[in-house]
Amino acid sequence: MEMMDNHSVNVDSGATKEPLKRGVDINYGIDDSPPWYLSIFMALQHYLTMIGAIVSIPFILTPALCMEDEDPSRGIIISTMIFVTGLVTYIQATWGCRLPIVQGGTISFLVPTLAILNLPQWKCPSKDVIAALDPEAKTELWQVRMRELSGAIAVSALFQVFIGYTGLVGKLLKIITPLTIVPTVSLVGLTLFSHASETASKHWGIAVGTIFLMTLFSQAMTGVNVPTLKYRKGHGLQIGWFPLFKLFPVLLTIVIMWSLCAILTATGVFPEGHPARTDVRIRVLQDASWFRVPYPGQFGLPTVTLAGVLGMLAGVLACTVESISYYPTVSQMCGAPPPPLHAINRGIGTEGLGTVLAGLWGSGNGTNTFGENVGAIGVTKVGSRRVIQWAALIMILQGVLNKFGAAFILIPDPVVGGIFCVMFGMISAFGLSALQYVDLRSARNLYILGLSIFFPLVLCLWLQDHPDFIQTGNETLDSTLSVLLGTSILVGGCLGCVLDNLIPGTAEERGLVAWSKEMALEVDSDETIESNTFDFPYGMSLLRRWKWTRHVPFLPTYKMKL
């Protein structure tokens, strides 16, 4: 609190005008520490904001792993994802970029995951064959696939660790232009449309109702606030107005539609075995243990193949660019100075390290900055790092409560399908939003955009229908080419990158001028030398004493320009 008071004095005295531009309207800045009881409440908001996105991933992942709907292990995977999310979030907020961001599972890794599991050796047997297996064989059926994914995720993420901690992020972004980002990110959502269709079609009424409520809450009712208690510094508890619909549209939609399905189940409208019933997978909750601590290698020692690693690199690259784009935005929201280059380097390196841990723990996914939680900072005006650290501890605790993770498996499939329709569409739109930087009147740009989005869809769909087409005589090479060419975000991103860097065009036409300003990477560390916002919590006096630390790209004493 003392830091905020001093900060206010500086603003009033005119010592600096920067705080007036950055976070003057926030309730708690990045270095502030609200009371512990308020911090826990604010942390719960961040937890509830990210939980909807986290639990949606296993609904696509587990069927591709050949896991039955009633398998209690689905709850274990959800609990593992929540646990790893909390662990990596704490590391990132405390020792990484030190911004109040949440790191968790991402849809971007699902595209290469499905390409890998689409290989002939990993395709699932028929449901009748799986049902006839004994429990041990069923477990091994999905765990051998999880070990393949775990190895691919962990090893591919070493690339992100390398470019982050060596400071190569900025150099990489010189060739990753907006016309590279658009196909890479937008194809994540476009490629997954079949999964949304499959789950939503199990009951279109419930799915459309889910889409309607999500649209109503997130678009039409964002200005509707509900009365609630809030704390104001110097005034104590007061009645305030909370933007419930703006902050929790996904959670509210799931709760309402889940409750509706429960009513229709209890009244017998949905017959036994109907996919919209809330008791279809009740055995998952009953069989789940109360407490279970996830641990590295819990599903066996990860395996590593060239095809898997190269395929997962597509997800790593997509997450790298997406996370970097959030750093300047979050810094502005929480009243921090512009993130210096060492913080950006360390943030990407730590994210890569988090993905390595996610792979070793067997979450079946990587880690990335949650855009939903970035939005939550803007809504709540709370940008405190301490709040995110509390949220991380809550996630770790919930990851140990195995029945909690299993409870989310009971969400009816049509509800999940409706959420998918909105979520995947938003991911595609987020990718297309990068077009604001380029000149869409340019025939050159339109050509690159159209080809880099359309051709990957054609190629990948054809390869899915003809998985045995690639026959070079080398099984490893066949698998590698099948995964690389079958991963739409990799094909589209590489095609857009190559064409945009080879076909002549001006910097303004390509959007490079506006994009470089948006990324705000060229920040000299001398500009923020007076601020300790991005310093390590411990050991800074020792680092400043050693001159060699000024040349290490991820240390707070780094002074070299990009």
mmCIF file with all atom_site columns, C-alpha atoms in Angstrom, residues 58 61-62 65 67 71-84 122 135-151 153 289 292-304 356-365 399 402:
data_model
loop_
_atom_site.group_PDB
_atom_site.id
_atom_site.type_symbol
_atom_site.label_atom_id
_atom_site.label_alt_id
_atom_site.label_comp_id
_atom_site.label_asym_id
_atom_site.label_entity_id
_atom_site.label_seq_id
_atom_site.pdbx_PDB_ins_code
_atom_site.Cartn_x
_atom_site.Cartn_y
_atom_site.Cartn_z
_atom_site.occupancy
_atom_site.B_iso_or_equiv
_atom_site.pdbx_formal_charge
_atom_site.auth_seq_id
_atom_site.auth_comp_id
_atom_site.auth_asym_id
_atom_site.auth_atom_id
_atom_site.pdbx_PDB_model_num
ATOM 1  C CA . PRO A 1 58  ? -9.778  -32.931 -22.713 1.00 0.00 ? 58  PRO A CA 1
ATOM 2  C CA . LEU A 1 61  ? -7.943  -34.843 -26.489 1.00 0.00 ? 61  LEU A CA 1
ATOM 3  C CA . THR A 1 62  ? -9.241  -37.915 -24.651 1.00 0.00 ? 62  THR A CA 1
ATOM 4  C CA . LEU A 1 65  ? -6.271  -40.970 -27.136 1.00 0.00 ? 65  LEU A CA 1
ATOM 5  C CA . MET A 1 67  ? -10.086 -43.268 -23.976 1.00 0.00 ? 67  MET A CA 1
ATOM 6  C CA . ASP A 1 71  ? -12.852 -43.718 -17.963 1.00 0.00 ? 71  ASP A CA 1
ATOM 7  C CA . PRO A 1 72  ? -11.997 -42.054 -14.596 1.00 0.00 ? 72  PRO A CA 1
ATOM 8  C CA . SER A 1 73  ? -8.596  -41.155 -16.022 1.00 0.00 ? 73  SER A CA 1
ATOM 9  C CA . ARG A 1 74  ? -10.223 -38.284 -17.900 1.00 0.00 ? 74  ARG A CA 1
ATOM 10 C CA . GLY A 1 75  ? -10.610 -36.571 -14.549 1.00 0.00 ? 75  GLY A CA 1
ATOM 11 C CA . ILE A 1 76  ? -6.945  -37.239 -13.777 1.00 0.00 ? 76  ILE A CA 1
ATOM 12 C CA . ILE A 1 77  ? -5.907  -35.489 -16.994 1.00 0.00 ? 77  ILE A CA 1
ATOM 13 C CA . ILE A 1 78  ? -8.036  -32.438 -16.128 1.00 0.00 ? 78  ILE A CA 1
ATOM 14 C CA . SER A 1 79  ? -6.584  -32.321 -12.617 1.00 0.00 ? 79  SER A CA 1
ATOM 15 C CA . THR A 1 80  ? -3.078  -32.591 -14.071 1.00 0.00 ? 80  THR A CA 1
ATOM 16 C CA . MET A 1 81  ? -3.759  -29.684 -16.443 1.00 0.00 ? 81  MET A CA 1
ATOM 17 C CA . ILE A 1 82  ? -5.028  -27.515 -13.578 1.00 0.00 ? 82  ILE A CA 1
ATOM 18 C CA . PHE A 1 83  ? -2.067  -28.477 -11.381 1.00 0.00 ? 83  PHE A CA 1
ATOM 19 C CA . VAL A 1 84  ? 0.522   -27.687 -14.072 1.00 0.00 ? 84  VAL A CA 1
ATOM 20 C CA . TRP A 1 122 ? -1.942  -44.260 -33.515 1.00 0.00 ? 122 TRP A CA 1
ATOM 21 C CA . PRO A 1 135 ? -8.957  -52.794 -17.916 1.00 0.00 ? 135 PRO A CA 1
ATOM 22 C CA . GLU A 1 136 ? -5.165  -53.092 -18.120 1.00 0.00 ? 136 GLU A CA 1
ATOM 23 C CA . ALA A 1 137 ? -5.229  -53.175 -21.920 1.00 0.00 ? 137 ALA A CA 1
ATOM 24 C CA . LYS A 1 138 ? -7.591  -50.192 -22.061 1.00 0.00 ? 138 LYS A CA 1
ATOM 25 C CA . THR A 1 139 ? -5.248  -48.220 -19.837 1.00 0.00 ? 139 THR A CA 1
ATOM 26 C CA . GLU A 1 140 ? -2.198  -49.066 -21.917 1.00 0.00 ? 140 GLU A CA 1
ATOM 27 C CA . LEU A 1 141 ? -4.103  -48.198 -25.106 1.00 0.00 ? 141 LEU A CA 1
ATOM 28 C CA . TRP A 1 142 ? -4.366  -44.519 -24.185 1.00 0.00 ? 142 TRP A CA 1
ATOM 29 C CA . GLN A 1 143 ? -1.232  -44.246 -22.060 1.00 0.00 ? 143 GLN A CA 1
ATOM 30 C CA . VAL A 1 144 ? 1.085   -45.291 -24.897 1.00 0.00 ? 144 VAL A CA 1
ATOM 31 C CA . ARG A 1 145 ? -0.375  -42.419 -26.933 1.00 0.00 ? 145 ARG A CA 1
ATOM 32 C CA . MET A 1 146 ? -0.026  -40.024 -24.019 1.00 0.00 ? 146 MET A CA 1
ATOM 33 C CA . ARG A 1 147 ? 3.640   -40.974 -23.685 1.00 0.00 ? 147 ARG A CA 1
ATOM 34 C CA . GLU A 1 148 ? 4.139   -40.158 -27.379 1.00 0.00 ? 148 GLU A CA 1
ATOM 35 C CA . LEU A 1 149 ? 2.501   -36.742 -26.923 1.00 0.00 ? 149 LEU A CA 1
ATOM 36 C CA . SER A 1 150 ? 4.401   -36.061 -23.695 1.00 0.00 ? 150 SER A CA 1
ATOM 37 C CA . GLY A 1 151 ? 7.771   -36.633 -25.340 1.00 0.00 ? 151 GLY A CA 1
ATOM 38 C CA . ILE A 1 153 ? 5.608   -31.646 -26.272 1.00 0.00 ? 153 ILE A CA 1
ATOM 39 C CA . SER A 1 289 ? -10.208 -40.647 -5.798  1.00 0.00 ? 289 SER A CA 1
ATOM 40 C CA . ARG A 1 292 ? -4.096  -37.454 -5.933  1.00 0.00 ? 292 ARG A CA 1
ATOM 41 C CA . VAL A 1 293 ? -0.880  -35.518 -6.475  1.00 0.00 ? 293 VAL A CA 1
ATOM 42 C CA . PRO A 1 294 ? 0.144   -35.444 -10.168 1.00 0.00 ? 294 PRO A CA 1
ATOM 43 C CA . TYR A 1 295 ? 3.808   -36.229 -10.778 1.00 0.00 ? 295 TYR A CA 1
ATOM 44 C CA . PRO A 1 296 ? 6.204   -36.372 -13.756 1.00 0.00 ? 296 PRO A CA 1
ATOM 45 C CA . GLY A 1 297 ? 5.995   -39.608 -15.713 1.00 0.00 ? 297 GLY A CA 1
ATOM 46 C CA . GLN A 1 298 ? 2.728   -40.633 -14.036 1.00 0.00 ? 298 GLN A CA 1
ATOM 47 C CA . PHE A 1 299 ? 1.632   -42.337 -17.278 1.00 0.00 ? 299 PHE A CA 1
ATOM 48 C CA . GLY A 1 300 ? 5.007   -43.866 -18.026 1.00 0.00 ? 300 GLY A CA 1
ATOM 49 C CA . LEU A 1 301 ? 8.324   -42.638 -19.436 1.00 0.00 ? 301 LEU A CA 1
ATOM 50 C CA . PRO A 1 302 ? 7.687   -40.238 -22.375 1.00 0.00 ? 302 PRO A CA 1
ATOM 51 C CA . THR A 1 303 ? 8.751   -41.465 -25.806 1.00 0.00 ? 303 THR A CA 1
ATOM 52 C CA . VAL A 1 304 ? 10.335  -39.258 -28.450 1.00 0.00 ? 304 VAL A CA 1
ATOM 53 C CA . VAL A 1 356 ? 8.400   -28.924 -20.924 1.00 0.00 ? 356 VAL A CA 1
ATOM 54 C CA . LEU A 1 357 ? 6.971   -29.501 -17.441 1.00 0.00 ? 357 LEU A CA 1
ATOM 55 C CA . ALA A 1 358 ? 3.468   -29.948 -18.893 1.00 0.00 ? 358 ALA A CA 1
ATOM 56 C CA . GLY A 1 359 ? 4.839   -32.636 -21.199 1.00 0.00 ? 359 GLY A CA 1
ATOM 57 C CA . LEU A 1 360 ? 6.726   -34.425 -18.435 1.00 0.00 ? 360 LEU A CA 1
ATOM 58 C CA . TRP A 1 361 ? 3.672   -34.326 -16.145 1.00 0.00 ? 361 TRP A CA 1
ATOM 59 C CA . GLY A 1 362 ? 1.513   -35.879 -18.861 1.00 0.00 ? 362 GLY A CA 1
ATOM 60 C CA . SER A 1 363 ? -1.089  -33.144 -19.333 1.00 0.00 ? 363 SER A CA 1
ATOM 61 C CA . GLY A 1 364 ? -1.223  -33.863 -23.074 1.00 0.00 ? 364 GLY A CA 1
ATOM 62 C CA . ASN A 1 365 ? -0.908  -30.137 -23.795 1.00 0.00 ? 365 ASN A CA 1
ATOM 63 C CA . GLY A 1 399 ? -5.258  -30.032 -9.142  1.00 0.00 ? 399 GLY A CA 1
ATOM 64 C CA . ASN A 1 402 ? -9.114  -35.363 -8.168  1.00 0.00 ? 402 ASN A CA 1
#
